[in-house]
Amino acid sequence: MSPPVGRVASNHDLSDSADVVVLGGGMAGVTAAYELARRGTSVVLIEKGVIAGEQSSRNWGWCRQQNRDPRELPLAQLALRRWENLNSELGEETGFRRTGLIYASTQKASIDTWERWGVIARGFGVDTRMLTGSECARMLPGNGRRWNGGVYSPTDGRAEPELAVPALARAAQRLDVVILQNCAARELETEAGRVSGVVTEKGRIRTSAVLVAGGAWSGMFLRHHGIRFLQASVKSTSFYTTSAPTVTEGGIAMEDVTMRRRLDGGYTVGLSGLGQLQITPYGLLQAREFWRTFQIRRKGLTYAFGRPFFEGPEAIARWKADGISPFERIRTLDPQPDAHLVKRGIDRLVSTYPALAGIRPAQSWGGIVDSTPDAIPVISSVASRPGLFISSGYSGHGFGIGPGAGMLAADLIRGDKPSVDPAPFRYERMIDGTDLGRPGML
């Protein structure tokens, strides 16, 4: 079952033209549309399902700098500055609070990694503090484990995915962004090699710029147009609980479970490092590029073969502009959560925090987390196809950095001065292999 998502009303009429057409109504697409509209650019946003229907409402809701790959840190810092003002700017609740995030571990290797990261992060001005085992115990009262150490970022925070993305979408509409839900984009149109329009299931839209922000579906859409995009997915399971005693106001990452306080008094819970790798055609074809990432994550993976092989975003599919596309056959990726993982999560919470005895899952869901080989997103133009831009491949980091990513995407589309250095996010690394053999912090 999918998590509850705030409703966004669709515009009824298809605009025949726009400065920019955004494909995808998740965090990446919505923030880009909002930022473009704030600068006076006309935008149509196309979403095959509903706003935030897939991973943008199924994530943990962490807004962090902590343990980010250094290549992502400036974008994460920019995003936090935007998060700070969004509630007042939008006039709606996003759930954002600067509550701090704590990572705790019994493993020396993890603590050593965090220490090395801290040296780099402090060079970026990040407030990150190493914790001893006794400091972890003081900062995590009621936690029954004996920790060797941890790391704390007091300026990181949390937000509510099911509130934040719809609030941004409604704000974009107030700036005249046209949002069409249950409307799939089928093909790009080009003239003399440049983007000239988009064919949707409801008609054509003339435009000179298209942003592909389709999450796990971006690769399929781009491959259809002969554009290589390395992207692989893992199914995750998460849940939120009934209202429970306060053991933290922020987020805590432990070796086997994460928890994040919610506005409704419960906790959003994730199982660290666990997921299901679904066997797919493009997963197999890209195995070499993803081999090092697979080696890092393999201990936490199970495997499955089924419907995604034939119908999911990594299947082999062909379609025409006047025919039904795969995006219309599957409006929303809504995989079943793994019940045993939900039970394991509850058991781990209660064993760690005895005060949570009796806590129950209120709702659980499956999600599809798409990644690039280096776990760094692509936010970039595509030089071989003028007018085409990509904002995808967020590798499980997209919600927290979304407000910053939207700013950078808008900068690139408009030709404005980039808010952060765009070089780490360039598309061409998919072609020339730059840094793809160096997985980021997953």
C-alpha positions in Angstrom: 0.0 0.0 0.0 1.3 3.4 -0.9 1.7 6.1 1.8 -1.0 8.8 1.9 -0.1 11.8 -0.3 -1.5 15.3 -0.3 -3.9 15.8 -3.2 -2.9 18.1 -6.1 -5.6 19.1 -8.6 -4.8 18.7 -12.2 -5.3 21.4 -14.8 -8.0 20.4 -17.2 -6.6 21.7 -20.5 -3.5 20.7 -22.3 -1.4 23.7 -23.1 -0.3 23.7 -26.7 3.1 25.3 -25.9 5.4 26.2 -23.0 9.0 27.4 -22.5 9.8 24.2 -20.7 8.1 20.9 -20.3 9.0 18.8 -17.2 8.4 15.1 -17.3 7.8 13.7 -13.9 5.9 14.9 -10.8 8.3 13.8 -8.1 10.6 16.0 -6.0 13.1 16.6 -8.8 10.5 17.7 -11.4 8.3 19.7 -9.1 11.1 21.7 -7.5 12.5 22.5 -11.0 9.1 23.6 -12.2 8.6 25.8 -9.1 12.0 27.4 -9.5 11.5 28.0 -13.2 8.1 29.6 -12.6 9.6 31.9 -9.9 11.8 33.3 -12.5 9.1 33.9 -15.0 9.5 30.8 -17.2 6.3 29.2 -18.5 6.2 25.5 -17.5 4.0 22.4 -18.2 4.6 19.5 -15.9 3.5 16.0 -17.1 3.0 13.2 -14.7 1.9 9.7 -15.8 0.4 9.0 -12.4 -0.1 11.5 -9.5 2.2 14.0 -7.9 4.7 12.3 -5.6 3.1 8.9 -6.2 6.3 7.0 -6.4 9.6 7.3 -4.5 9.1 11.0 -3.6 6.5 10.0 -1.0 8.1 6.7 -0.1 11.5 7.8 1.3 12.6 8.3 4.9 12.1 12.1 4.9 15.7 12.9 5.9 17.2 16.3 4.9 20.9 15.8 5.6 24.4 16.8 4.9 25.7 14.1 7.1 27.6 11.3 5.2 26.9 12.9 1.8 29.4 12.2 -0.9 31.6 15.3 -1.0 30.5 15.8 -4.6 27.0 16.3 -3.3 27.7 18.4 -0.3 27.3 21.9 -1.9 24.0 20.8 -3.3 22.9 19.4 0.1 23.9 22.7 1.8 22.0 24.7 -0.8 18.9 22.5 -0.3 18.9 23.0 3.5 19.0 26.7 3.0 15.9 26.4 0.8 14.2 24.0 3.2 14.6 26.5 6.0 12.3 29.0 4.4 9.9 26.8 2.5 7.1 26.7 5.1 6.7 30.5 5.1 7.4 30.8 1.4 4.8 28.3 0.4 2.3 29.2 3.1 2.0 25.4 3.7 3.5 22.8 6.0 6.3 20.7 4.6 7.2 19.2 7.9 10.7 20.5 7.8 12.4 20.9 11.2 16.1 21.3 11.9 16.2 18.6 14.6 19.6 17.2 14.0 20.5 13.6 12.9 22.6 11.1 14.7 24.4 8.0 13.3 25.5 5.5 15.9 27.5 2.3 15.5 29.2 -0.6 17.3 31.6 -1.0 14.3 35.0 0.6 14.3 35.1 0.7 10.5 32.0 2.8 10.4 33.4 5.3 13.0 36.7 5.5 11.1 34.7 6.3 7.9 32.8 9.0 9.6 35.9 10.5 11.0 37.5 10.7 7.5 34.3 12.2 6.2 34.2 14.8 8.9 37.6 16.1 8.0 36.4 16.7 4.4 33.0 18.0 5.5 34.4 20.6 7.9 36.2 22.0 4.9 32.8 22.8 3.4 31.7 24.4 6.7 29.4 21.5 7.8 28.8 21.3 11.5 29.6 17.6 12.2 30.7 16.2 15.5 32.1 12.9 16.4 30.6 11.1 19.4 32.2 8.7 21.8 30.2 5.7 23.1 29.3 7.5 26.3 28.3 10.6 24.4 26.0 8.4 22.2 24.4 7.1 25.4 23.8 10.6 26.7 22.4 11.9 23.4 20.2 8.8 22.9 18.5 8.4 26.3 16.5 5.2 26.6 18.6 3.5 23.9 19.5 0.1 25.2 22.5 -0.6 23.1 26.2 -0.1 23.9 27.7 2.0 21.2 31.3 2.4 20.3 30.7 5.9 18.8 28.8 8.0 16.4 28.5 11.2 14.5 26.0 14.1 15.0 25.0 16.9 12.6 22.9 19.4 14.6 21.9 21.5 11.5 20.4 18.6 9.6 16.7 17.9 9.7 13.6 16.1 8.6 10.5 16.8 6.6 7.3 15.0 5.5 7.5 13.6 2.0 3.7 13.2 1.6 3.2 16.9 2.5 6.3 18.6 1.0 6.1 17.7 -2.6 2.3 18.4 -3.0 2.8 21.7 -1.3 5.5 22.6 -3.7 3.3 21.5 -6.6 0.4 23.7 -5.5 2.8 26.6 -5.1 4.0 26.1 -8.6 0.4 26.1 -9.8 -0.1 29.4 -8.1 2.7 30.7 -10.3 0.9 29.4 -13.4 2.6 26.1 -13.9 0.3 23.7 -15.7 0.2 20.3 -14.0 -1.3 17.4 -15.9 -1.6 14.1 -13.9 -2.5 10.7 -15.4 -0.9 12.0 -18.6 2.1 10.1 -19.9 4.8 11.6 -22.2 5.4 9.2 -25.1 8.1 10.8 -27.2 10.2 13.9 -27.8 9.9 15.7 -31.1 12.9 17.4 -32.7 13.7 19.7 -35.5 17.2 19.9 -37.0 18.4 17.9 -34.0 16.9 20.2 -31.4 14.0 19.5 -29.1 10.9 21.0 -30.5 8.1 19.4 -28.6 6.7 16.5 -26.6 4.0 14.0 -27.6 1.8 13.0 -24.7 -1.1 10.6 -24.5 -3.4 13.7 -24.6 -1.7 15.6 -27.4 1.4 17.6 -28.4 3.1 20.4 -26.6 5.5 22.7 -28.5 8.6 23.6 -26.5 12.3 24.2 -26.9 13.3 22.6 -23.6 12.4 19.3 -21.9 13.5 18.2 -18.4 13.4 14.4 -17.9 12.8 13.9 -14.2 11.0 10.6 -14.2 12.8 8.8 -11.4 13.2 5.1 -12.1 11.5 5.6 -15.5 13.9 8.1 -16.8 16.2 5.5 -18.3 13.5 3.8 -20.3 12.3 7.1 -21.8 15.8 8.2 -22.6 16.8 4.8 -24.1 13.7 5.1 -26.4 15.4 8.1 -27.9 18.9 6.5 -28.2 20.3 8.3 -25.2 22.3 6.1 -22.8 21.4 6.5 -19.2 22.9 4.1 -16.6 20.3 3.4 -14.0 19.5 0.4 -11.8 16.9 -0.1 -9.1 16.4 -1.9 -5.8 13.1 -2.5 -4.1 13.0 -1.2 -0.5 10.5 -1.6 2.3 9.6 1.1 4.8 6.8 1.9 7.2 5.5 4.4 9.7 4.2 3.6 13.1 1.4 4.5 15.4 1.9 7.4 17.8 4.5 6.5 20.3 6.6 8.0 23.1 9.3 10.5 22.1 12.7 9.0 22.0 14.0 11.5 19.5 12.8 14.6 17.8 15.1 14.0 14.8 16.5 11.0 13.0 18.7 8.2 14.2 20.6 5.8 11.9 21.7 2.6 13.5 23.4 -0.4 11.9 20.2 -2.2 11.2 17.4 0.3 11.4 16.7 4.0 11.0 13.9 6.0 12.6 12.7 9.5 12.1 10.2 11.4 14.2 7.0 12.5 12.4 4.6 15.4 12.9 1.8 12.9 13.7 3.7 11.5 16.7 4.8 8.3 15.1 8.1 7.3 13.4 9.1 6.6 9.8 11.3 3.5 9.9 13.7 2.1 7.3 15.8 -1.0 7.2 19.4 0.1 6.6 21.1 -1.6 3.7 18.4 -4.1 3.0 16.6 -4.4 -0.3 15.5 -6.7 -3.1 17.3 -6.8 -6.4 14.8 -7.6 -9.1 16.3 -9.4 -12.1 15.7 -7.3 -15.2 17.0 -7.1 -18.8 18.7 -3.8 -18.4 20.0 -4.8 -14.9 21.8 -7.6 -16.6 23.0 -5.5 -19.5 24.5 -2.9 -17.1 26.0 -5.4 -14.7 29.6 -4.4 -15.5 29.0 -0.7 -14.8 27.3 -1.5 -11.5 29.6 -4.3 -10.4 31.5 -2.3 -7.7 28.2 -0.9 -6.3 26.8 -4.4 -6.2 29.9 -5.7 -4.4 29.4 -3.0 -1.7 25.7 -3.7 -1.2 25.3 -7.5 -1.9 25.2 -8.6 1.7 22.0 -6.7 2.3 20.3 -7.9 -0.9 17.8 -10.6 -1.8 16.8 -11.5 -5.3 13.6 -11.9 -7.3 12.5 -12.6 -10.8 9.0 -11.7 -12.0 6.8 -9.0 -13.5 9.5 -6.3 -13.5 11.5 -8.3 -16.0 8.8 -7.9 -18.6 7.0 -4.7 -17.6 9.0 -2.5 -15.3 11.3 0.5 -16.0 14.2 -1.8 -16.7 12.4 -4.0 -19.2 13.0 -4.0 -22.9 10.1 -2.1 -24.5 9.2 -0.6 -27.9 6.3 1.8 -28.6 5.3 4.6 -31.0 4.0 8.1 -30.4 0.5 7.1 -31.5 0.4 3.9 -29.4 0.2 3.1 -25.7 3.5 3.5 -23.9 4.8 1.5 -20.9 4.2 4.6 -18.8 0.5 4.3 -19.3 0.4 0.6 -18.5 2.0 1.2 -15.1 0.8 4.5 -13.8 2.4 4.1 -10.4 5.1 1.7 -9.2 3.6 0.3 -6.0 5.5 -2.9 -5.0 4.3 -4.9 -2.1 6.3 -4.3 1.1 8.1 -7.3 2.6 6.1 -8.2 5.7 9.1 -9.9 7.4 11.1 -6.7 7.1 8.3 -4.7 8.7 8.3 -7.2 11.6 12.1 -7.1 11.8 12.0 -3.3 12.0 9.4 -3.3 14.8 11.4 -5.9 16.7 14.6 -3.9 16.3 13.0 -0.7 17.5 11.6 -2.3 20.6 14.8 -4.1 21.5 16.7 -0.9 21.1 14.1 1.3 22.9 12.1 -0.7 25.5 9.9 2.4 26.0 8.4 1.7 22.5 7.0 -1.7 23.6 3.6 -2.0 22.0 4.4 0.2 19.0 2.7 -1.0 15.8 3.1 -0.3 12.1 0.4 2.0 10.9 1.2 1.6 7.2 3.9 0.0 5.2 5.0 0.3 1.6 7.5 -0.8 -1.0 9.5 1.6 -3.1 11.8 1.5 -6.1 15.1 3.3 -5.4 17.0 4.0 -8.6 20.7 4.6 -8.6 23.5 5.6 -10.9 26.8 3.6 -10.8 28.5 6.3 -8.7 25.4 7.1 -6.6 25.5 10.7 -7.8 22.5 12.2 -9.7 22.6 13.6 -13.2 21.5 17.2 -13.3 22.6 18.3 -16.7 22.0 19.2 -20.3 22.6 16.6 -23.0 25.0 18.0 -25.5 24.0 15.7 -28.3 20.4 16.7 -28.0 20.1 20.5 -27.6 17.1 21.4 -25.5 17.1 18.2 -23.5 17.9 18.2 -19.8 18.0 15.5 -17.1 17.4 15.5 -13.4 17.4 11.9 -12.3 19.4 9.1 -10.7 19.2 10.4 -7.2 20.2 7.1 -5.6 18.0 7.4 -2.6 19.1 11.0 -1.9 16.6 13.0 -3.9 14.1 14.1 -1.3 16.5 15.9 1.0 18.5 17.6 -1.8 15.5 18.2 -3.9 15.1 22.0 -3.3 18.7 22.5 -4.2 18.5 20.2 -7.2 15.5 22.1 -8.5 17.4 25.4 -8.3 20.4 23.9 -10.2 18.1 22.4 -12.9 16.4 25.7 -13.4 19.8 27.5 -13.6 20.9 25.2 -16.4 17.7 25.3 -18.4 17.5 29.1 -18.3 21.3 29.6 -18.8 21.5 31.4 -15.4 24.7 31.3 -13.3 24.7 27.9 -11.6 23.9 27.9 -7.8 26.5 25.3 -7.3 29.2 23.8 -9.5 27.3 21.5 -11.9 30.4 19.5 -13.0 29.9 16.5 -10.7 26.4 16.0 -12.1 27.1 16.2 -15.8 25.4 13.7 -18.1 28.5 13.1 -20.2 30.1 11.0 -17.4 27.6 8.3 -18.5 29.4 8.3 -21.9 33.0 8.8 -21.0 33.0 6.8 -17.8 34.5 9.6 -15.6 34.2 8.6 -11.9 31.6 5.9 -12.6 33.9 3.3 -11.1 34.0 5.3 -7.9 30.7 4.6 -6.0 29.6 7.5 -3.7 28.4 7.1 -0.2 25.4 4.9 -0.6 
